[in-house]
């Protein structure tokens, strides 16, 4: 029943630096299952532990794990652990930015992937616990990255631009991508990009130039969709797909999860239902 279906391959390994939100699908709770089903061995560096995520909830607990991140780093360094990718997401304090840069210095190599999701906000606003000081620091993190995946809000915060919800054009998205590449990131993928009403996806800039990859828009929004997109993108890149087809897979899978959530009446704050079709994602990369 569980016979080996795929050709033997060297296992890929990723270190995921992100928070653990106890309830409300996002962050580590989303990234680990997605990378696992895509055949990636994951290691975690929790940046904070919260009772829920901070969107649409009040009264949540928040335990800052800044102190533990250095302990993990020292131990992993002693153990000579190696990773094919390092992925950073939601950070719990300003100090964590320097610690994450240290992870990149210690574990980064010519042939591995530094993947930064500069999580800071959405819909033109900073998340509850984020400060403008952190936004400044995030620029430094992006500077050392091979791939960055800001949403449109984060792209504007990083560039000091005013967020505009409507009227995105390819020219505008290209100028944001170029600005972000100017910060030092090798490849830029801006999520939530949409130049026509019925499609949404990502605007990308890499060595081959500017392009967009989109899926049909589903009229709903859920917490955690950025995490789903980023995780599928990283999983696809680690299965040796190129960036355009990885971005397309991430856009398609995110749209599929939003559609499923809408059909099932999932409350937005519970986070997007990424579980129902997870097996299809596994099939996509493992067969
Ligand atoms: O998905 C982004 C995210 C991650 N982690 C925490 C959050 C949010 C968005 O609200 O609150 C704790």
Short mmCIF file of C-alpha atoms and ligand atoms in Angstrom, two decimals:
data_model
loop_
_atom_site.label_atom_id
_atom_site.label_comp_id
_atom_site.label_asym_id
_atom_site.label_seq_id
_atom_site.Cartn_x
_atom_site.Cartn_y
_atom_site.Cartn_z
CA UNK A 1 0.00 0.00 0.00
CA UNK A 2 2.77 2.41 0.88
CA UNK A 3 5.29 1.20 -1.64
CA UNK A 4 7.94 3.66 -2.78
CA UNK A 5 6.35 5.68 -5.58
CA UNK A 6 8.98 8.27 -6.35
CA UNK A 7 12.52 7.77 -7.57
CA UNK A 8 15.02 7.94 -4.68
CA UNK A 9 16.24 11.49 -4.20
CA UNK A 10 18.46 13.22 -1.70
CA UNK A 11 16.24 14.54 1.08
CA UNK A 12 16.02 18.35 1.27
CA UNK A 13 16.09 20.06 4.64
CA UNK A 14 14.78 23.49 5.67
CA UNK A 15 15.06 25.49 8.89
CA UNK A 16 11.88 27.44 9.52
CA UNK A 17 12.14 30.56 11.70
CA UNK A 18 8.59 31.61 12.57
CA UNK A 19 6.08 31.84 15.41
CA UNK A 20 3.78 29.15 16.73
CA UNK A 21 0.24 30.49 16.98
CA UNK A 22 -1.77 27.96 19.01
CA UNK A 23 -5.07 28.62 17.24
CA UNK A 24 -5.70 30.15 13.81
CA UNK A 25 -3.87 28.51 10.96
CA UNK A 26 -0.70 30.46 10.16
CA UNK A 27 3.10 30.48 10.54
CA UNK A 28 4.75 27.24 11.69
CA UNK A 29 1.33 25.54 11.91
CA UNK A 30 0.99 26.00 8.14
CA UNK A 31 4.58 25.80 6.93
CA UNK A 32 5.53 22.50 8.57
CA UNK A 33 2.70 20.37 7.16
CA UNK A 34 3.07 21.93 3.69
CA UNK A 35 6.83 21.38 3.51
CA UNK A 36 6.41 17.87 4.92
CA UNK A 37 3.88 16.82 2.31
CA UNK A 38 6.22 18.24 -0.32
CA UNK A 39 8.92 15.88 0.95
CA UNK A 40 11.03 18.44 2.83
CA UNK A 41 12.56 17.61 6.22
CA UNK A 42 11.84 20.61 8.46
CA UNK A 43 13.54 21.99 11.55
CA UNK A 44 11.93 24.81 13.55
CA UNK A 45 13.14 27.90 15.36
CA UNK A 46 10.09 29.29 17.16
CA UNK A 47 10.30 33.07 17.48
CA UNK A 48 7.29 33.38 19.81
CA UNK A 49 4.45 31.25 21.12
CA UNK A 50 0.99 32.82 21.07
CA UNK A 51 -2.41 31.45 22.07
CA UNK A 52 -3.78 32.69 18.73
CA UNK A 53 -2.48 34.86 15.89
CA UNK A 54 -2.92 38.60 16.38
CA UNK A 55 -5.43 39.33 13.60
CA UNK A 56 -9.13 39.37 14.60
CA UNK A 57 -8.39 38.15 18.14
CA UNK A 58 -7.87 40.14 21.32
CA UNK A 59 -6.50 39.01 24.68
CA UNK A 60 -4.02 36.51 23.22
CA UNK A 61 -0.98 35.39 25.18
CA UNK A 62 2.45 36.14 23.70
CA UNK A 63 5.68 34.52 24.82
CA UNK A 64 8.76 36.07 23.25
CA UNK A 65 11.44 33.44 22.53
CA UNK A 66 14.25 35.81 21.53
CA UNK A 67 16.53 34.29 24.20
CA UNK A 68 16.04 30.74 22.95
CA UNK A 69 16.89 31.57 19.35
CA UNK A 70 20.57 32.10 20.21
CA UNK A 71 20.62 28.82 22.17
CA UNK A 72 19.23 26.92 19.16
CA UNK A 73 21.81 28.56 16.92
CA UNK A 74 24.75 27.66 19.17
CA UNK A 75 23.60 24.08 19.57
CA UNK A 76 22.91 23.55 15.87
CA UNK A 77 26.29 25.05 15.02
CA UNK A 78 28.01 22.63 17.43
CA UNK A 79 26.08 19.76 15.84
CA UNK A 80 27.29 21.01 12.42
CA UNK A 81 23.74 20.89 11.05
CA UNK A 82 23.28 21.87 7.42
CA UNK A 83 20.22 23.10 5.57
CA UNK A 84 19.16 23.40 1.94
CA UNK A 85 17.04 26.41 2.87
CA UNK A 86 16.54 28.86 5.71
CA UNK A 87 13.12 30.46 5.82
CA UNK A 88 12.18 33.38 8.07
CA UNK A 89 8.68 34.67 8.77
CA UNK A 90 6.97 36.35 11.73
CA UNK A 91 9.46 37.74 14.25
CA UNK A 92 8.72 38.41 17.92
CA UNK A 93 11.05 41.33 18.64
CA UNK A 94 13.37 43.84 17.02
CA UNK A 95 16.43 41.98 18.39
CA UNK A 96 15.41 38.87 16.47
CA UNK A 97 16.30 40.54 13.18
CA UNK A 98 20.02 40.49 14.06
CA UNK A 99 19.73 36.92 15.33
CA UNK A 100 18.11 35.78 12.08
CA UNK A 101 20.93 37.51 10.16
CA UNK A 102 23.35 35.49 12.27
CA UNK A 103 21.53 32.27 11.25
CA UNK A 104 21.96 33.33 7.63
CA UNK A 105 25.68 34.00 8.18
CA UNK A 106 26.27 30.69 9.96
CA UNK A 107 24.13 28.35 7.85
CA UNK A 108 24.03 30.22 4.52
CA UNK A 109 26.11 28.70 1.68
CA UNK A 110 26.63 29.34 -2.01
CA UNK A 111 24.29 26.50 -2.88
CA UNK A 112 21.46 26.92 -0.39
CA UNK A 113 18.46 29.19 -0.31
CA UNK A 114 17.85 32.13 2.02
CA UNK A 115 14.10 32.69 1.83
CA UNK A 116 12.63 35.72 3.62
CA UNK A 117 8.95 36.40 4.14
CA UNK A 118 9.18 39.92 5.62
CA UNK A 119 5.96 39.49 7.64
CA UNK A 120 4.85 42.91 8.91
CA UNK A 121 1.31 43.68 7.90
CA UNK A 122 -1.57 43.40 5.46
CA UNK A 123 -4.28 45.58 3.90
CA UNK A 124 -2.09 48.68 4.25
CA UNK A 125 -1.58 48.28 8.03
CA UNK A 126 1.15 46.93 10.33
CA UNK A 127 0.22 43.84 12.40
CA UNK A 128 -0.67 44.54 16.06
CA UNK A 129 2.73 43.85 17.65
CA UNK A 130 4.92 45.26 14.87
CA UNK A 131 6.68 48.61 15.19
CA UNK A 132 8.06 50.91 12.49
CA UNK A 133 11.52 50.18 13.96
CA UNK A 134 11.04 46.54 12.91
CA UNK A 135 10.11 47.63 9.44
CA UNK A 136 13.51 49.37 9.15
CA UNK A 137 15.31 46.23 10.33
CA UNK A 138 13.44 43.99 7.88
CA UNK A 139 15.19 45.80 5.04
CA UNK A 140 18.49 44.40 6.26
CA UNK A 141 17.06 40.90 6.36
CA UNK A 142 15.80 41.23 2.80
CA UNK A 143 19.22 42.46 1.66
CA UNK A 144 20.77 39.07 2.37
CA UNK A 145 18.00 36.97 0.80
CA UNK A 146 17.90 34.84 -2.34
CA UNK A 147 14.11 35.09 -2.46
CA UNK A 148 11.77 37.54 -0.70
CA UNK A 149 7.97 37.24 -0.66
CA UNK A 150 6.43 40.44 0.73
CA UNK A 151 2.75 41.10 0.18
CA UNK A 152 1.86 44.44 -1.35
CA UNK A 153 1.56 46.13 2.05
CA UNK A 154 4.99 44.88 3.11
CA UNK A 155 6.53 45.89 -0.21
CA UNK A 156 5.24 49.45 0.35
CA UNK A 157 6.45 49.53 3.97
CA UNK A 158 9.92 48.33 2.91
CA UNK A 159 10.13 51.03 0.25
CA UNK A 160 8.47 53.83 2.23
CA UNK A 161 5.71 54.05 -0.40
CA UNK A 162 2.05 54.79 0.26
CA UNK A 163 -0.04 51.64 0.00
CA UNK A 164 -2.71 51.73 -2.66
CA UNK A 165 -5.38 49.12 -2.76
CA UNK A 166 -6.64 49.74 -6.26
CA UNK A 167 -5.17 50.71 -9.57
CA UNK A 168 -2.20 48.35 -9.68
CA UNK A 169 -0.57 48.31 -13.10
CA UNK A 170 2.28 46.14 -14.35
CA UNK A 171 4.43 49.24 -14.48
CA UNK A 172 3.70 50.06 -10.82
CA UNK A 173 4.38 46.46 -9.72
CA UNK A 174 7.59 46.38 -11.75
CA UNK A 175 8.78 49.56 -10.05
CA UNK A 176 8.08 48.03 -6.61
CA UNK A 177 9.95 44.85 -7.59
CA UNK A 178 12.89 46.89 -8.88
CA UNK A 179 12.96 48.93 -5.66
CA UNK A 180 13.03 45.74 -3.57
CA UNK A 181 15.77 44.21 -5.72
CA UNK A 182 17.65 47.44 -5.06
CA UNK A 183 17.61 46.55 -1.35
CA UNK A 184 19.80 43.55 -2.27
CA UNK A 185 17.35 40.63 -2.63
CA UNK A 186 18.28 38.38 -5.55
CA UNK A 187 14.74 37.40 -6.57
CA UNK A 188 11.57 39.28 -5.64
CA UNK A 189 8.04 37.86 -5.49
CA UNK A 190 5.31 40.34 -4.43
CA UNK A 191 2.11 38.56 -3.42
CA UNK A 192 -1.43 39.88 -3.67
CA UNK A 193 -0.60 41.43 -7.04
CA UNK A 194 -3.53 41.98 -9.34
CA UNK A 195 -3.85 44.06 -12.49
CA UNK A 196 -7.23 42.67 -13.54
CA UNK A 197 -10.22 42.23 -11.23
CA UNK A 198 -10.74 38.51 -11.68
CA UNK A 199 -7.13 37.35 -11.22
CA UNK A 200 -4.69 37.57 -8.29
CA UNK A 201 -1.19 36.25 -7.80
CA UNK A 202 2.37 37.50 -7.70
CA UNK A 203 4.61 39.99 -9.46
CA UNK A 204 8.15 38.65 -9.86
CA UNK A 205 11.55 39.98 -10.76
CA UNK A 206 14.55 37.73 -11.30
CA UNK A 207 17.53 37.57 -13.65
CA UNK A 208 15.22 36.77 -16.56
CA UNK A 209 13.18 39.95 -15.97
CA UNK A 210 9.69 40.88 -14.74
CA UNK A 211 6.65 38.60 -14.98
CA UNK A 212 3.37 37.83 -13.23
CA UNK A 213 1.77 34.52 -12.32
CA UNK A 214 -1.86 34.49 -11.20
CA UNK A 215 -4.88 32.36 -10.45
CA UNK A 216 -8.58 33.12 -10.61
CA UNK A 217 -9.54 35.40 -7.71
CA UNK A 218 -11.85 33.95 -5.07
CA UNK A 219 -13.76 36.78 -3.35
CA UNK A 220 -12.71 36.12 0.26
CA UNK A 221 -9.71 36.67 2.48
CA UNK A 222 -8.31 34.54 5.28
CA UNK A 223 -5.43 34.66 7.71
CA UNK A 224 -2.53 32.45 6.73
CA UNK A 225 -2.79 32.72 2.96
CA UNK A 226 0.63 34.43 2.83
CA UNK A 227 2.09 31.53 4.79
CA UNK A 228 0.48 28.98 2.46
CA UNK A 229 1.83 30.80 -0.60
CA UNK A 230 5.36 31.16 0.82
CA UNK A 231 5.51 27.53 2.00
CA UNK A 232 4.36 26.05 -1.31
CA UNK A 233 6.79 28.31 -3.15
CA UNK A 234 9.71 27.16 -1.01
CA UNK A 235 8.66 23.49 -1.27
CA UNK A 236 8.47 23.76 -5.06
CA UNK A 237 11.87 25.48 -5.32
CA UNK A 238 13.37 22.73 -3.17
CA UNK A 239 11.93 20.15 -5.54
CA UNK A 240 14.01 21.84 -8.25
CA UNK A 241 11.25 23.65 -10.08
CA UNK A 242 12.14 27.02 -11.56
CA UNK A 243 10.77 30.23 -10.04
CA UNK A 244 7.95 30.91 -12.56
CA UNK A 245 6.44 27.44 -12.24
CA UNK A 246 6.92 27.46 -8.44
CA UNK A 247 5.10 30.80 -8.19
CA UNK A 248 2.30 29.42 -10.38
CA UNK A 249 1.92 26.35 -8.15
CA UNK A 250 1.86 28.57 -5.04
CA UNK A 251 -0.78 30.88 -6.59
CA UNK A 252 -2.93 27.91 -7.70
CA UNK A 253 -2.73 26.13 -4.35
CA UNK A 254 -3.49 29.30 -2.37
CA UNK A 255 -6.53 29.99 -4.59
CA UNK A 256 -7.65 26.37 -4.11
CA UNK A 257 -7.45 26.76 -0.28
CA UNK A 258 -9.38 30.04 -0.31
CA UNK A 259 -12.08 28.47 -2.53
CA UNK A 260 -12.37 25.49 -0.18
CA UNK A 261 -12.61 27.79 2.87
CA UNK A 262 -15.29 29.92 1.25
CA UNK A 263 -17.32 26.86 0.21
CA UNK A 264 -17.15 25.49 3.75
CA UNK A 265 -17.94 28.79 5.49
CA UNK A 266 -14.65 28.89 7.42
CA UNK A 267 -14.50 32.03 9.63
CA UNK A 268 -11.63 34.27 8.40
CA UNK A 269 -9.83 34.28 11.74
CA UNK A 270 -9.60 30.47 11.87
CA UNK A 271 -7.18 30.70 8.98
CA UNK A 272 -7.43 29.31 5.49
CA UNK A 273 -8.31 25.59 5.12
CA UNK A 274 -5.09 24.26 3.60
CA UNK A 275 -5.57 20.70 4.87
CA UNK A 276 -8.30 19.34 2.61
CA UNK A 277 -6.23 19.36 -0.56
CA UNK A 278 -2.82 18.85 0.99
CA UNK A 279 -2.52 15.37 -0.49
CA UNK A 280 -2.86 16.83 -3.99
CA UNK A 281 0.11 19.10 -3.27
CA UNK A 282 2.14 16.07 -2.25
CA UNK A 283 1.16 14.32 -5.49
CA UNK A 284 2.25 17.40 -7.44
CA UNK A 285 5.88 17.18 -6.32
CA UNK A 286 6.37 13.57 -5.24
CA UNK A 287 5.19 11.58 -8.27
O1 LIG B 1 0.28 35.01 8.96
C1 LIG B 1 0.89 36.12 9.47
C2 LIG B 1 0.96 36.09 10.97
C3 LIG B 1 1.90 35.29 11.59
N1 LIG B 1 2.00 35.23 12.93
C4 LIG B 1 1.20 35.95 13.72
C5 LIG B 1 0.24 36.78 13.17
C6 LIG B 1 0.10 36.86 11.77
C7 LIG B 1 -0.90 37.72 11.16
O2 LIG B 1 -1.75 38.27 11.78
O3 LIG B 1 -0.56 37.49 13.98
C8 LIG B 1 1.33 35.83 15.20
#
